[in-house]
């Protein structure tokens, strides 16, 4: 959001719309864009898949030629969007408003490589390898206190950019 200006146009690639995590990611994207003053001009589901994301992104870019950023609810869709942006000639070679910024979610190896190459701006790491550990620790804390929590327990997430990419 810090790389966008008020009024910049953004498109969103959603996961499966009936999926809770897809809904939560969309809400997060919408909140961030509202805060930045950017405008979401289109949002469509690519159902977590790379090939549909490529096709859908191509169509959305044709319909919305002033798009400045793409927010993808997972890294597979970010990779599909990356291919569509490259085909449109608006990838990392573009300057200023010609370049479309792409953000994904999941911190997969292929996206880490794309971040290093300057083709994707960022991804979000939800530490999937640690989710079971977080759940067990939370369950043990509940058992120790013998009280049910009054709200959901948030697990850590980190924004991964070229500045903090470790390759791990």
JSON list of C-alpha atoms in Angstrom, two decimals:
[
{"chain": "A", "resi": 1, "resn": "UNK", "atom": "CA", "xyz": [0.00, 0.00, 0.00]},
{"chain": "A", "resi": 2, "resn": "UNK", "atom": "CA", "xyz": [2.93, 2.35, 0.65]},
{"chain": "A", "resi": 3, "resn": "UNK", "atom": "CA", "xyz": [3.89, 2.11, -3.03]},
{"chain": "A", "resi": 4, "resn": "UNK", "atom": "CA", "xyz": [0.43, 3.29, -4.15]},
{"chain": "A", "resi": 5, "resn": "UNK", "atom": "CA", "xyz": [-1.01, 6.77, -4.39]},
{"chain": "A", "resi": 6, "resn": "UNK", "atom": "CA", "xyz": [-4.57, 7.78, -3.55]},
{"chain": "A", "resi": 7, "resn": "UNK", "atom": "CA", "xyz": [-6.78, 6.99, -6.52]},
{"chain": "A", "resi": 8, "resn": "UNK", "atom": "CA", "xyz": [-4.53, 4.25, -7.93]},
{"chain": "A", "resi": 9, "resn": "UNK", "atom": "CA", "xyz": [-6.49, 1.37, -9.42]},
{"chain": "A", "resi": 10, "resn": "UNK", "atom": "CA", "xyz": [-6.07, -2.13, -8.04]},
{"chain": "A", "resi": 11, "resn": "UNK", "atom": "CA", "xyz": [-7.46, -5.54, -8.97]},
{"chain": "A", "resi": 12, "resn": "UNK", "atom": "CA", "xyz": [-7.84, -8.54, -6.68]},
{"chain": "A", "resi": 13, "resn": "UNK", "atom": "CA", "xyz": [-7.54, -12.23, -7.44]},
{"chain": "A", "resi": 14, "resn": "UNK", "atom": "CA", "xyz": [-9.61, -14.05, -4.86]},
{"chain": "A", "resi": 15, "resn": "UNK", "atom": "CA", "xyz": [-9.44, -17.65, -3.74]},
{"chain": "A", "resi": 16, "resn": "UNK", "atom": "CA", "xyz": [-12.54, -19.80, -3.63]},
{"chain": "A", "resi": 17, "resn": "UNK", "atom": "CA", "xyz": [-15.20, -17.38, -2.43]},
{"chain": "A", "resi": 18, "resn": "UNK", "atom": "CA", "xyz": [-16.82, -19.85, -0.03]},
{"chain": "A", "resi": 19, "resn": "UNK", "atom": "CA", "xyz": [-13.48, -20.43, 1.73]},
{"chain": "A", "resi": 20, "resn": "UNK", "atom": "CA", "xyz": [-13.11, -18.65, 5.08]},
{"chain": "A", "resi": 21, "resn": "UNK", "atom": "CA", "xyz": [-9.45, -17.80, 4.52]},
{"chain": "A", "resi": 22, "resn": "UNK", "atom": "CA", "xyz": [-10.25, -16.40, 1.05]},
{"chain": "A", "resi": 23, "resn": "UNK", "atom": "CA", "xyz": [-12.91, -14.19, 2.60]},
{"chain": "A", "resi": 24, "resn": "UNK", "atom": "CA", "xyz": [-10.53, -13.00, 5.33]},
{"chain": "A", "resi": 25, "resn": "UNK", "atom": "CA", "xyz": [-7.76, -12.23, 2.84]},
{"chain": "A", "resi": 26, "resn": "UNK", "atom": "CA", "xyz": [-10.19, -10.24, 0.69]},
{"chain": "A", "resi": 27, "resn": "UNK", "atom": "CA", "xyz": [-11.32, -8.25, 3.74]},
{"chain": "A", "resi": 28, "resn": "UNK", "atom": "CA", "xyz": [-7.68, -7.53, 4.58]},
{"chain": "A", "resi": 29, "resn": "UNK", "atom": "CA", "xyz": [-6.95, -6.42, 1.01]},
{"chain": "A", "resi": 30, "resn": "UNK", "atom": "CA", "xyz": [-10.02, -4.17, 1.02]},
{"chain": "A", "resi": 31, "resn": "UNK", "atom": "CA", "xyz": [-9.08, -2.59, 4.35]},
{"chain": "A", "resi": 32, "resn": "UNK", "atom": "CA", "xyz": [-5.50, -1.94, 3.21]},
{"chain": "A", "resi": 33, "resn": "UNK", "atom": "CA", "xyz": [-6.63, -0.35, -0.05]},
{"chain": "A", "resi": 34, "resn": "UNK", "atom": "CA", "xyz": [-9.21, 1.80, 1.73]},
{"chain": "A", "resi": 35, "resn": "UNK", "atom": "CA", "xyz": [-6.48, 3.01, 4.09]},
{"chain": "A", "resi": 36, "resn": "UNK", "atom": "CA", "xyz": [-4.16, 3.74, 1.14]},
{"chain": "A", "resi": 37, "resn": "UNK", "atom": "CA", "xyz": [-6.89, 5.55, -0.77]},
{"chain": "A", "resi": 38, "resn": "UNK", "atom": "CA", "xyz": [-6.54, 3.12, -3.69]},
{"chain": "A", "resi": 39, "resn": "UNK", "atom": "CA", "xyz": [-9.58, 1.88, -5.58]},
{"chain": "A", "resi": 40, "resn": "UNK", "atom": "CA", "xyz": [-10.34, -1.78, -6.18]},
{"chain": "A", "resi": 41, "resn": "UNK", "atom": "CA", "xyz": [-11.75, -1.67, -9.71]},
{"chain": "A", "resi": 42, "resn": "UNK", "atom": "CA", "xyz": [-12.29, -5.42, -10.13]},
{"chain": "A", "resi": 43, "resn": "UNK", "atom": "CA", "xyz": [-12.12, -8.59, -8.07]},
{"chain": "A", "resi": 44, "resn": "UNK", "atom": "CA", "xyz": [-12.62, -12.09, -9.34]},
{"chain": "A", "resi": 45, "resn": "UNK", "atom": "CA", "xyz": [-12.00, -15.60, -8.09]},
{"chain": "A", "resi": 46, "resn": "UNK", "atom": "CA", "xyz": [-9.26, -17.62, -9.74]},
{"chain": "A", "resi": 47, "resn": "UNK", "atom": "CA", "xyz": [-9.88, -20.44, -7.22]},
{"chain": "A", "resi": 48, "resn": "UNK", "atom": "CA", "xyz": [-6.28, -20.51, -5.98]},
{"chain": "A", "resi": 49, "resn": "UNK", "atom": "CA", "xyz": [-5.00, -21.62, -9.43]},
{"chain": "A", "resi": 50, "resn": "UNK", "atom": "CA", "xyz": [-2.24, -20.19, -11.65]},
{"chain": "A", "resi": 51, "resn": "UNK", "atom": "CA", "xyz": [-3.74, -20.78, -15.10]},
{"chain": "A", "resi": 52, "resn": "UNK", "atom": "CA", "xyz": [-7.15, -19.25, -14.34]},
{"chain": "A", "resi": 53, "resn": "UNK", "atom": "CA", "xyz": [-5.35, -16.33, -12.64]},
{"chain": "A", "resi": 54, "resn": "UNK", "atom": "CA", "xyz": [-3.39, -15.69, -15.84]},
{"chain": "A", "resi": 55, "resn": "UNK", "atom": "CA", "xyz": [-6.56, -15.74, -17.98]},
{"chain": "A", "resi": 56, "resn": "UNK", "atom": "CA", "xyz": [-8.61, -13.65, -15.55]},
{"chain": "A", "resi": 57, "resn": "UNK", "atom": "CA", "xyz": [-5.81, -11.12, -15.04]},
{"chain": "A", "resi": 58, "resn": "UNK", "atom": "CA", "xyz": [-5.44, -10.70, -18.80]},
{"chain": "A", "resi": 59, "resn": "UNK", "atom": "CA", "xyz": [-9.14, -9.91, -19.09]},
{"chain": "A", "resi": 60, "resn": "UNK", "atom": "CA", "xyz": [-9.11, -7.57, -16.09]},
{"chain": "A", "resi": 61, "resn": "UNK", "atom": "CA", "xyz": [-6.10, -5.66, -17.46]},
{"chain": "A", "resi": 62, "resn": "UNK", "atom": "CA", "xyz": [-7.85, -5.25, -20.80]},
{"chain": "A", "resi": 63, "resn": "UNK", "atom": "CA", "xyz": [-10.97, -3.91, -19.08]},
{"chain": "A", "resi": 64, "resn": "UNK", "atom": "CA", "xyz": [-8.94, -1.75, -16.66]},
{"chain": "A", "resi": 65, "resn": "UNK", "atom": "CA", "xyz": [-5.83, -0.46, -18.45]},
{"chain": "A", "resi": 66, "resn": "UNK", "atom": "CA", "xyz": [-4.87, 1.94, -15.64]},
{"chain": "A", "resi": 67, "resn": "UNK", "atom": "CA", "xyz": [-4.38, -0.78, -13.01]},
{"chain": "A", "resi": 68, "resn": "UNK", "atom": "CA", "xyz": [-1.37, -0.11, -10.81]},
{"chain": "A", "resi": 69, "resn": "UNK", "atom": "CA", "xyz": [-1.37, -3.21, -8.57]},
{"chain": "A", "resi": 70, "resn": "UNK", "atom": "CA", "xyz": [-2.65, -6.77, -8.30]},
{"chain": "A", "resi": 71, "resn": "UNK", "atom": "CA", "xyz": [-3.38, -8.37, -4.96]},
{"chain": "A", "resi": 72, "resn": "UNK", "atom": "CA", "xyz": [-3.49, -12.16, -5.17]},
{"chain": "A", "resi": 73, "resn": "UNK", "atom": "CA", "xyz": [-4.91, -14.24, -2.32]},
{"chain": "A", "resi": 74, "resn": "UNK", "atom": "CA", "xyz": [-2.19, -16.86, -2.84]},
{"chain": "A", "resi": 75, "resn": "UNK", "atom": "CA", "xyz": [1.16, -17.12, -4.54]},
{"chain": "A", "resi": 76, "resn": "UNK", "atom": "CA", "xyz": [-0.03, -19.47, -7.29]},
{"chain": "A", "resi": 77, "resn": "UNK", "atom": "CA", "xyz": [-2.42, -16.77, -8.47]},
{"chain": "A", "resi": 78, "resn": "UNK", "atom": "CA", "xyz": [0.33, -14.15, -8.11]},
{"chain": "A", "resi": 79, "resn": "UNK", "atom": "CA", "xyz": [2.47, -16.24, -10.50]},
{"chain": "A", "resi": 80, "resn": "UNK", "atom": "CA", "xyz": [-0.43, -16.40, -12.98]},
{"chain": "A", "resi": 81, "resn": "UNK", "atom": "CA", "xyz": [-0.85, -12.64, -12.69]},
{"chain": "A", "resi": 82, "resn": "UNK", "atom": "CA", "xyz": [2.89, -12.20, -13.20]},
{"chain": "A", "resi": 83, "resn": "UNK", "atom": "CA", "xyz": [2.66, -14.04, -16.52]},
{"chain": "A", "resi": 84, "resn": "UNK", "atom": "CA", "xyz": [-0.29, -11.90, -17.63]},
{"chain": "A", "resi": 85, "resn": "UNK", "atom": "CA", "xyz": [1.50, -8.69, -16.63]},
{"chain": "A", "resi": 86, "resn": "UNK", "atom": "CA", "xyz": [4.61, -9.77, -18.53]},
{"chain": "A", "resi": 87, "resn": "UNK", "atom": "CA", "xyz": [2.50, -10.56, -21.62]},
{"chain": "A", "resi": 88, "resn": "UNK", "atom": "CA", "xyz": [0.95, -7.08, -21.34]},
{"chain": "A", "resi": 89, "resn": "UNK", "atom": "CA", "xyz": [4.42, -5.51, -21.23]},
{"chain": "A", "resi": 90, "resn": "UNK", "atom": "CA", "xyz": [3.83, -4.02, -17.78]},
{"chain": "A", "resi": 91, "resn": "UNK", "atom": "CA", "xyz": [6.26, -6.10, -15.75]},
{"chain": "A", "resi": 92, "resn": "UNK", "atom": "CA", "xyz": [9.48, -5.04, -14.01]},
{"chain": "A", "resi": 93, "resn": "UNK", "atom": "CA", "xyz": [10.76, -3.53, -17.27]},
{"chain": "A", "resi": 94, "resn": "UNK", "atom": "CA", "xyz": [8.00, -0.92, -17.05]},
{"chain": "A", "resi": 95, "resn": "UNK", "atom": "CA", "xyz": [8.77, 2.40, -15.44]},
{"chain": "A", "resi": 96, "resn": "UNK", "atom": "CA", "xyz": [6.60, 4.37, -13.05]},
{"chain": "A", "resi": 97, "resn": "UNK", "atom": "CA", "xyz": [2.91, 3.96, -13.74]},
{"chain": "A", "resi": 98, "resn": "UNK", "atom": "CA", "xyz": [3.56, 1.40, -16.49]},
{"chain": "A", "resi": 99, "resn": "UNK", "atom": "CA", "xyz": [4.78, -1.21, -14.03]},
{"chain": "A", "resi": 100, "resn": "UNK", "atom": "CA", "xyz": [2.13, -3.21, -12.21]},
{"chain": "A", "resi": 101, "resn": "UNK", "atom": "CA", "xyz": [2.97, -4.17, -8.64]},
{"chain": "A", "resi": 102, "resn": "UNK", "atom": "CA", "xyz": [2.02, -7.73, -7.65]},
{"chain": "A", "resi": 103, "resn": "UNK", "atom": "CA", "xyz": [1.57, -9.06, -4.13]},
{"chain": "A", "resi": 104, "resn": "UNK", "atom": "CA", "xyz": [0.85, -12.68, -3.23]},
{"chain": "A", "resi": 105, "resn": "UNK", "atom": "CA", "xyz": [0.30, -14.73, -0.10]},
{"chain": "A", "resi": 106, "resn": "UNK", "atom": "CA", "xyz": [2.02, -17.91, 1.18]},
{"chain": "A", "resi": 107, "resn": "UNK", "atom": "CA", "xyz": [5.75, -17.26, 0.61]},
{"chain": "A", "resi": 108, "resn": "UNK", "atom": "CA", "xyz": [6.37, -20.19, -1.73]},
{"chain": "A", "resi": 109, "resn": "UNK", "atom": "CA", "xyz": [9.81, -20.72, -3.25]},
{"chain": "A", "resi": 110, "resn": "UNK", "atom": "CA", "xyz": [8.79, -19.72, -6.79]},
{"chain": "A", "resi": 111, "resn": "UNK", "atom": "CA", "xyz": [7.53, -16.37, -5.53]},
{"chain": "A", "resi": 112, "resn": "UNK", "atom": "CA", "xyz": [10.67, -15.82, -3.48]},
{"chain": "A", "resi": 113, "resn": "UNK", "atom": "CA", "xyz": [12.60, -16.20, -6.73]},
{"chain": "A", "resi": 114, "resn": "UNK", "atom": "CA", "xyz": [10.22, -13.77, -8.48]},
{"chain": "A", "resi": 115, "resn": "UNK", "atom": "CA", "xyz": [10.73, -11.25, -5.66]},
{"chain": "A", "resi": 116, "resn": "UNK", "atom": "CA", "xyz": [14.50, -11.58, -6.01]},
{"chain": "A", "resi": 117, "resn": "UNK", "atom": "CA", "xyz": [14.12, -10.99, -9.76]},
{"chain": "A", "resi": 118, "resn": "UNK", "atom": "CA", "xyz": [11.95, -7.90, -9.18]},
{"chain": "A", "resi": 119, "resn": "UNK", "atom": "CA", "xyz": [8.87, -9.45, -10.83]},
{"chain": "A", "resi": 120, "resn": "UNK", "atom": "CA", "xyz": [6.72, -9.65, -7.70]},
{"chain": "A", "resi": 121, "resn": "UNK", "atom": "CA", "xyz": [6.82, -6.96, -5.03]},
{"chain": "A", "resi": 122, "resn": "UNK", "atom": "CA", "xyz": [5.93, -9.00, -1.95]},
{"chain": "A", "resi": 123, "resn": "UNK", "atom": "CA", "xyz": [4.24, -12.01, -0.41]},
{"chain": "A", "resi": 124, "resn": "UNK", "atom": "CA", "xyz": [2.86, -12.77, 3.03]},
{"chain": "A", "resi": 125, "resn": "UNK", "atom": "CA", "xyz": [4.28, -15.59, 5.15]},
{"chain": "A", "resi": 126, "resn": "UNK", "atom": "CA", "xyz": [1.74, -17.07, 7.53]},
{"chain": "A", "resi": 127, "resn": "UNK", "atom": "CA", "xyz": [4.28, -19.62, 8.76]},
{"chain": "A", "resi": 128, "resn": "UNK", "atom": "CA", "xyz": [2.26, -22.61, 7.53]},
{"chain": "A", "resi": 129, "resn": "UNK", "atom": "CA", "xyz": [4.98, -24.94, 8.77]},
{"chain": "A", "resi": 130, "resn": "UNK", "atom": "CA", "xyz": [4.23, -23.73, 12.31]},
{"chain": "A", "resi": 131, "resn": "UNK", "atom": "CA", "xyz": [0.41, -23.56, 12.31]},
{"chain": "A", "resi": 132, "resn": "UNK", "atom": "CA", "xyz": [0.00, -26.96, 14.00]},
{"chain": "A", "resi": 133, "resn": "UNK", "atom": "CA", "xyz": [2.51, -25.92, 16.68]},
{"chain": "A", "resi": 134, "resn": "UNK", "atom": "CA", "xyz": [0.61, -22.67, 17.26]},
{"chain": "A", "resi": 135, "resn": "UNK", "atom": "CA", "xyz": [-2.63, -24.63, 17.58]},
{"chain": "A", "resi": 136, "resn": "UNK", "atom": "CA", "xyz": [-1.18, -27.13, 20.06]},
{"chain": "A", "resi": 137, "resn": "UNK", "atom": "CA", "xyz": [0.37, -24.35, 22.17]},
{"chain": "A", "resi": 138, "resn": "UNK", "atom": "CA", "xyz": [-2.96, -22.52, 22.22]},
{"chain": "A", "resi": 139, "resn": "UNK", "atom": "CA", "xyz": [-4.85, -25.70, 23.17]},
{"chain": "A", "resi": 140, "resn": "UNK", "atom": "CA", "xyz": [-2.40, -26.37, 26.02]},
{"chain": "A", "resi": 141, "resn": "UNK", "atom": "CA", "xyz": [-2.86, -22.80, 27.28]},
{"chain": "A", "resi": 142, "resn": "UNK", "atom": "CA", "xyz": [-6.64, -23.28, 27.27]},
{"chain": "A", "resi": 143, "resn": "UNK", "atom": "CA", "xyz": [-6.32, -26.56, 29.17]},
{"chain": "A", "resi": 144, "resn": "UNK", "atom": "CA", "xyz": [-4.00, -24.96, 31.72]},
{"chain": "A", "resi": 145, "resn": "UNK", "atom": "CA", "xyz": [-6.36, -22.06, 32.37]},
{"chain": "A", "resi": 146, "resn": "UNK", "atom": "CA", "xyz": [-9.52, -24.18, 32.08]},
{"chain": "A", "resi": 147, "resn": "UNK", "atom": "CA", "xyz": [-11.22, -21.28, 30.33]},
{"chain": "A", "resi": 148, "resn": "UNK", "atom": "CA", "xyz": [-12.37, -21.01, 26.78]},
{"chain": "A", "resi": 149, "resn": "UNK", "atom": "CA", "xyz": [-11.00, -17.98, 24.93]},
{"chain": "A", "resi": 150, "resn": "UNK", "atom": "CA", "xyz": [-13.37, -15.09, 24.29]},
{"chain": "A", "resi": 151, "resn": "UNK", "atom": "CA", "xyz": [-12.04, -14.59, 20.77]},
{"chain": "A", "resi": 152, "resn": "UNK", "atom": "CA", "xyz": [-10.00, -16.22, 18.02]},
{"chain": "A", "resi": 153, "resn": "UNK", "atom": "CA", "xyz": [-6.27, -16.49, 18.46]},
{"chain": "A", "resi": 154, "resn": "UNK", "atom": "CA", "xyz": [-4.19, -14.71, 15.83]},
{"chain": "A", "resi": 155, "resn": "UNK", "atom": "CA", "xyz": [-1.02, -16.30, 14.55]},
{"chain": "A", "resi": 156, "resn": "UNK", "atom": "CA", "xyz": [1.90, -14.27, 13.22]},
{"chain": "A", "resi": 157, "resn": "UNK", "atom": "CA", "xyz": [2.20, -13.18, 9.60]},
{"chain": "A", "resi": 158, "resn": "UNK", "atom": "CA", "xyz": [5.13, -11.40, 7.99]},
{"chain": "A", "resi": 159, "resn": "UNK", "atom": "CA", "xyz": [5.38, -9.29, 4.86]},
{"chain": "A", "resi": 160, "resn": "UNK", "atom": "CA", "xyz": [8.22, -10.67, 2.71]},
{"chain": "A", "resi": 161, "resn": "UNK", "atom": "CA", "xyz": [9.92, -8.22, 0.34]},
{"chain": "A", "resi": 162, "resn": "UNK", "atom": "CA", "xyz": [13.33, -8.05, -1.30]},
{"chain": "A", "resi": 163, "resn": "UNK", "atom": "CA", "xyz": [14.53, -6.19, 1.81]},
{"chain": "A", "resi": 164, "resn": "UNK", "atom": "CA", "xyz": [13.92, -9.10, 4.18]},
{"chain": "A", "resi": 165, "resn": "UNK", "atom": "CA", "xyz": [13.89, -12.15, 1.91]},
{"chain": "A", "resi": 166, "resn": "UNK", "atom": "CA", "xyz": [16.04, -14.82, 3.47]},
{"chain": "A", "resi": 167, "resn": "UNK", "atom": "CA", "xyz": [15.20, -17.69, 1.12]},
{"chain": "A", "resi": 168, "resn": "UNK", "atom": "CA", "xyz": [14.17, -19.88, 4.05]}
]
